[in-house]
PDB file of C-alpha atoms in Angstrom:
ATOM      1  CA  MET N 550       8.424  16.127 -20.011  1.00 31.00           C
ATOM      2  CA  ALA N 551       8.586  13.136 -18.064  1.00 41.00           C
ATOM      3  CA  VAL N 552       5.819  10.352 -17.396  1.00 45.00           C
ATOM      4  CA  VAL N 553       6.679  10.209 -13.150  1.00 56.00           C
ATOM      5  CA  ASP N 554       4.705   6.827 -12.189  1.00 87.00           C
ATOM      6  CA  ARG N 555       3.618   7.482  -8.763  1.00 92.00           C
ATOM      7  CA  VAL N 556       3.083   4.329  -6.491  1.00 96.00           C
ATOM      8  CA  TYR N 557       0.585   3.479  -3.226  1.00 97.00           C
ATOM      9  CA  LEU N 558       2.774   2.066  -0.520  1.00 97.00           C
ATOM     10  CA  ASP N 559       1.146   0.813   1.978  1.00 97.00           C
ATOM     11  CA  THR N 560       1.556  -0.309   5.128  1.00 97.00           C
ATOM     12  CA  THR N 561       3.532  -3.505   5.150  1.00 97.00           C
ATOM     13  CA  VAL N 562       6.241  -1.769   2.922  1.00 97.00           C
ATOM     14  CA  PRO N 563       8.274   1.079   5.819  1.00 97.00           C
ATOM     15  CA  SER N 564       7.403  -1.877   8.185  1.00 96.00           C
ATOM     16  CA  ALA N 565       9.402  -3.701   5.977  1.00 97.00           C
ATOM     17  CA  TYR N 566      12.416  -1.852   6.145  1.00 97.00           C
ATOM     18  CA  TYR N 567      12.824  -1.737  10.016  1.00 96.00           C
ATOM     19  CA  ASP N 568      11.684  -5.903   9.893  1.00 93.00           C
ATOM     20  CA  ASP N 569      15.160  -8.238  10.995  1.00 92.00           C
ATOM     21  CA  ARG N 570      12.896 -11.134  11.405  1.00 93.00           C
ATOM     22  CA  ALA N 571      12.782 -10.990   7.715  1.00 93.00           C
ATOM     23  CA  PRO N 572      16.422 -10.435   6.375  1.00 95.00           C
ATOM     24  CA  ASP N 573      15.747 -11.061   2.726  1.00 96.00           C
ATOM     25  CA  ARG N 574      12.482  -8.797   2.674  1.00 96.00           C
ATOM     26  CA  GLN N 575      13.998  -6.141   4.634  1.00 97.00           C
ATOM     27  CA  ARG N 576      17.118  -6.123   2.727  1.00 97.00           C
ATOM     28  CA  LEU N 577      14.814  -6.132  -0.817  1.00 96.00           C
ATOM     29  CA  THR N 578      13.044  -3.460   0.707  1.00 97.00           C
ATOM     30  CA  GLN N 579      15.772  -0.303   1.982  1.00 96.00           C
ATOM     31  CA  GLU N 580      16.521  -1.355  -1.392  1.00 95.00           C
ATOM     32  CA  PHE N 581      13.469   0.028  -3.178  1.00 94.00           C
ATOM     33  CA  TRP N 582      13.474   2.340  -0.926  1.00 93.00           C
ATOM     34  CA  GLN N 583      17.128   3.930  -2.037  1.00 91.00           C
ATOM     35  CA  GLY N 584      16.529   2.937  -5.544  1.00 88.00           C
ATOM     36  CA  ARG N 585      13.424   2.986  -7.507  1.00 85.00           C
ATOM     37  CA  CYS N 586      11.122   4.147  -4.511  1.00 82.00           C
ATOM     38  CA  LEU N 587      12.939   8.178  -5.176  1.00 81.00           C
ATOM     39  CA  GLU N 588      12.358   8.044  -9.069  1.00 85.00           C
ATOM     40  CA  MET N 589       8.821   7.560  -8.499  1.00 88.00           C
ATOM     41  CA  ASP N 590       6.160   9.762  -6.610  1.00 90.00           C
ATOM     42  CA  ALA N 591       5.654   7.457  -3.186  1.00 95.00           C
ATOM     43  CA  VAL N 592       3.184   8.482  -0.950  1.00 97.00           C
ATOM     44  CA  ILE N 593       1.452   6.623   1.942  1.00 98.00           C
ATOM     45  CA  SER N 594      -2.496   7.538   4.104  1.00 98.00           C
ATOM     46  CA  THR N 595      -3.866   8.443   6.459  1.00 96.00           C
ATOM     47  CA  ILE N 596      -4.491   4.312   7.037  1.00 96.00           C
ATOM     48  CA  THR N 597      -1.163   4.004   6.253  1.00 97.00           C
ATOM     49  CA  LEU N 598      -0.364   6.654   8.828  1.00 97.00           C
ATOM     50  CA  LEU N 599      -3.282   5.694  11.395  1.00 97.00           C
ATOM     51  CA  GLU N 600      -1.183   2.031  11.747  1.00 97.00           C
ATOM     52  CA  ILE N 601       1.950   2.843  11.806  1.00 97.00           C
ATOM     53  CA  ARG N 602       1.025   4.495  15.077  1.00 97.00           C
ATOM     54  CA  ASN N 603      -1.042   1.582  16.361  1.00 97.00           C
ATOM     55  CA  THR N 604       2.331  -0.262  15.924  1.00 95.00           C
ATOM     56  CA  PRO N 605       3.072  -1.417  19.063  1.00 95.00           C
ATOM     57  CA  ASN N 606       7.058  -1.180  19.638  1.00 94.00           C
ATOM     58  CA  GLU N 607       7.433   2.339  20.008  1.00 96.00           C
ATOM     59  CA  ASP N 608      10.944   2.360  18.743  1.00 96.00           C
ATOM     60  CA  LYS N 609      10.127   0.857  15.728  1.00 95.00           C
ATOM     61  CA  ARG N 610       7.320   2.877  15.380  1.00 96.00           C
ATOM     62  CA  GLN N 611       9.475   6.309  15.777  1.00 97.00           C
ATOM     63  CA  LYS N 612      11.673   5.040  12.695  1.00 97.00           C
ATOM     64  CA  MET N 613       8.374   4.317   9.887  1.00 97.00           C
ATOM     65  CA  GLU N 614       7.452   7.424  11.191  1.00 97.00           C
ATOM     66  CA  ASN N 615      10.239   9.765  10.253  1.00 97.00           C
ATOM     67  CA  LEU N 616      10.524   7.138   7.382  1.00 96.00           C
ATOM     68  CA  VAL N 617       7.304   7.844   5.558  1.00 97.00           C
ATOM     69  CA  GLN N 618       7.431  12.097   7.004  1.00 95.00           C
ATOM     70  CA  ASN N 619       8.341  12.795   3.457  1.00 94.00           C
ATOM     71  CA  LEU N 620       5.842  11.200   1.548  1.00 95.00           C
ATOM     72  CA  THR N 621       2.557  12.744   0.954  1.00 96.00           C
ATOM     73  CA  VAL N 622      -0.459  12.122   2.794  1.00 97.00           C
ATOM     74  CA  LEU N 623      -3.926  10.877   1.163  1.00 97.00           C
ATOM     75  CA  ASN N 624      -6.951  11.015   3.106  1.00 96.00           C
ATOM     76  CA  PHE N 625      -9.854   8.292   2.809  1.00 96.00           C
ATOM     77  CA  SER N 626     -12.151  10.493   1.862  1.00 97.00           C
ATOM     78  CA  ASN N 627     -15.790   9.339   0.905  1.00 98.00           C
ATOM     79  CA  GLU N 628     -15.341   8.276  -2.582  1.00 98.00           C
ATOM     80  CA  ALA N 629     -12.730   5.706  -1.621  1.00 98.00           C
ATOM     81  CA  ASP N 630     -14.706   3.669   1.203  1.00 98.00           C
ATOM     82  CA  ASN N 631     -17.678   3.920  -0.955  1.00 98.00           C
ATOM     83  CA  LEU N 632     -15.346   2.340  -3.556  1.00 98.00           C
ATOM     84  CA  ALA N 633     -13.440  -0.256  -1.005  1.00 98.00           C
ATOM     85  CA  GLN N 634     -17.538  -1.665   0.342  1.00 97.00           C
ATOM     86  CA  GLU N 635     -17.578  -2.186  -3.349  1.00 98.00           C
ATOM     87  CA  TYR N 636     -14.777  -5.003  -2.883  1.00 98.00           C
ATOM     88  CA  VAL N 637     -15.563  -5.564   0.178  1.00 97.00           C
ATOM     89  CA  ARG N 638     -19.310  -6.060  -0.247  1.00 97.00           C
ATOM     90  CA  ARG N 639     -18.172  -8.096  -4.083  1.00 97.00           C
ATOM     91  CA  GLY N 640     -15.982 -10.645  -1.814  1.00 96.00           C
ATOM     92  CA  ILE N 641     -12.692  -9.578  -2.507  1.00 96.00           C
ATOM     93  CA  PHE N 642     -11.180  -8.650   1.093  1.00 95.00           C
ATOM     94  CA  PRO N 643     -13.281 -10.446   3.969  1.00 92.00           C
ATOM     95  CA  GLY N 644     -14.801  -7.422   5.912  1.00 89.00           C
ATOM     96  CA  LYS N 645     -12.288  -8.562   8.634  1.00 91.00           C
ATOM     97  CA  PHE N 646      -9.626  -7.030   6.196  1.00 91.00           C
ATOM     98  CA  ALA N 647     -11.252  -3.844   5.454  1.00 94.00           C
ATOM     99  CA  SER N 648      -8.621  -2.298   5.640  1.00 95.00           C
ATOM    100  CA  ASP N 649      -6.528  -3.759   2.925  1.00 96.00           C
ATOM    101  CA  ALA N 650      -9.397  -2.717   0.467  1.00 97.00           C
ATOM    102  CA  ASN N 651      -8.587   1.036   2.051  1.00 98.00           C
ATOM    103  CA  HIS N 652      -6.106   0.735   1.054  1.00 98.00           C
ATOM    104  CA  VAL N 653      -6.564  -0.311  -2.437  1.00 98.00           C
ATOM    105  CA  ALA N 654      -9.437   2.707  -3.220  1.00 98.00           C
ATOM    106  CA  ILE N 655      -7.434   5.211  -1.672  1.00 98.00           C
ATOM    107  CA  ALA N 656      -5.034   4.158  -4.240  1.00 98.00           C
ATOM    108  CA  VAL N 657      -7.619   4.713  -6.902  1.00 98.00           C
ATOM    109  CA  VAL N 658      -9.741   7.392  -6.157  1.00 98.00           C
ATOM    110  CA  HIS N 659      -6.737   9.366  -6.228  1.00 97.00           C
ATOM    111  CA  GLY N 660      -5.420   7.267  -9.616  1.00 96.00           C
ATOM    112  CA  ILE N 661      -1.898   5.651  -8.282  1.00 96.00           C
ATOM    113  CA  GLY N 662      -1.223   3.114 -11.025  1.00 94.00           C
ATOM    114  CA  TYR N 663       1.135   0.954  -8.866  1.00 96.00           C
ATOM    115  CA  LEU N 664       0.381   0.200  -5.120  1.00 97.00           C
ATOM    116  CA  ALA N 665       3.443  -1.865  -3.397  1.00 97.00           C
ATOM    117  CA  SER N 666       2.577  -4.241  -0.471  1.00 97.00           C
ATOM    118  CA  TRP N 667       3.975  -7.120   1.296  1.00 97.00           C
ATOM    119  CA  ASN N 668       0.860  -8.443   1.894  1.00 95.00           C
ATOM    120  CA  PHE N 669       0.465 -12.028  -0.346  1.00 93.00           C
ATOM    121  CA  ARG N 670      -1.953 -13.011   1.796  1.00 90.00           C
ATOM    122  CA  HIS N 671      -4.558 -10.277   0.849  1.00 87.00           C
ATOM    123  CA  LEU N 672      -3.382  -8.129  -1.811  1.00 93.00           C
ATOM    124  CA  VAL N 673      -0.206  -8.958  -3.896  1.00 94.00           C
ATOM    125  CA  ARG N 674      -2.214 -11.767  -5.982  1.00 94.00           C
ATOM    126  CA  VAL N 675      -3.108 -12.392  -9.557  1.00 95.00           C
ATOM    127  CA  ASN N 676      -7.038 -12.620  -8.189  1.00 95.00           C
ATOM    128  CA  THR N 677      -7.015  -9.416  -6.561  1.00 96.00           C
ATOM    129  CA  ARG N 678      -6.078  -7.657  -9.100  1.00 96.00           C
ATOM    130  CA  ARG N 679      -8.072  -8.852 -11.337  1.00 97.00           C
ATOM    131  CA  GLU N 680     -11.137  -8.509  -9.564  1.00 98.00           C
ATOM    132  CA  VAL N 681     -10.229  -5.039  -8.391  1.00 98.00           C
ATOM    133  CA  ASN N 682      -9.335  -4.354 -12.172  1.00 98.00           C
ATOM    134  CA  LEU N 683     -12.949  -5.457 -12.432  1.00 98.00           C
ATOM    135  CA  VAL N 684     -14.969  -3.219 -10.068  1.00 98.00           C
ATOM    136  CA  ASN N 685     -12.392  -0.163 -11.385  1.00 98.00           C
ATOM    137  CA  ALA N 686     -13.842  -0.754 -14.460  1.00 98.00           C
ATOM    138  CA  LEU N 687     -17.256  -1.189 -13.871  1.00 97.00           C
ATOM    139  CA  GLU N 688     -17.050   2.045 -11.149  1.00 97.00           C
ATOM    140  CA  GLY N 689     -15.544   3.935 -13.943  1.00 98.00           C
ATOM    141  CA  TYR N 690     -11.503   3.341 -12.571  1.00 98.00           C
ATOM    142  CA  ASN N 691      -8.757   2.940 -13.913  1.00 97.00           C
ATOM    143  CA  PRO N 692      -6.835  -0.311 -13.391  1.00 97.00           C
ATOM    144  CA  ILE N 693      -4.489  -0.387 -11.079  1.00 97.00           C
ATOM    145  CA  GLU N 694      -1.219  -2.602 -10.885  1.00 95.00           C
ATOM    146  CA  ILE N 695      -0.576  -4.344  -6.830  1.00 97.00           C
ATOM    147  CA  VAL N 696       2.512  -5.561  -6.516  1.00 96.00           C
ATOM    148  CA  ALA N 697       5.690  -6.520  -4.581  1.00 96.00           C
ATOM    149  CA  PRO N 698       8.328  -3.043  -4.580  1.00 95.00           C
ATOM    150  CA  PRO N 699      10.645  -5.578  -6.006  1.00 94.00           C
ATOM    151  CA  GLU N 700       9.038  -5.984  -8.581  1.00 92.00           C
ATOM    152  CA  LEU N 701       9.171  -1.946  -9.516  1.00 89.00           C
TER     153      LEU N 701
END
């Protein structure tokens, strides 16, 4: 039996699917969604849904809700909260960007191998990957690959 890779999608991925302000990113996201994403077990979280629901543009919000409606939704547990707080405490993520730490922590505590994001400021960075995986090792969790969708 083949092992199916699991990928956690943060909010930037469904958002980019409909963001025509960055045509290349939009095209790459749509290609990912219609290709590799279908081969993987793509999941989101309650945090992702909350961020989508807070999208001010009603048309875009509805499109994103429809896009993710059939994906598995992971809950933000106390375990994930504790791990996210550890990421923030260690300075991997600034406190005002704790939602980024939350996305990573949810994926990690659920054993997801990949987190796909277009957030190059706080997530898709070599140092972030290294520091997150150091904390994960210290806390007894598996490593996670934090990548942009085309990398998958």
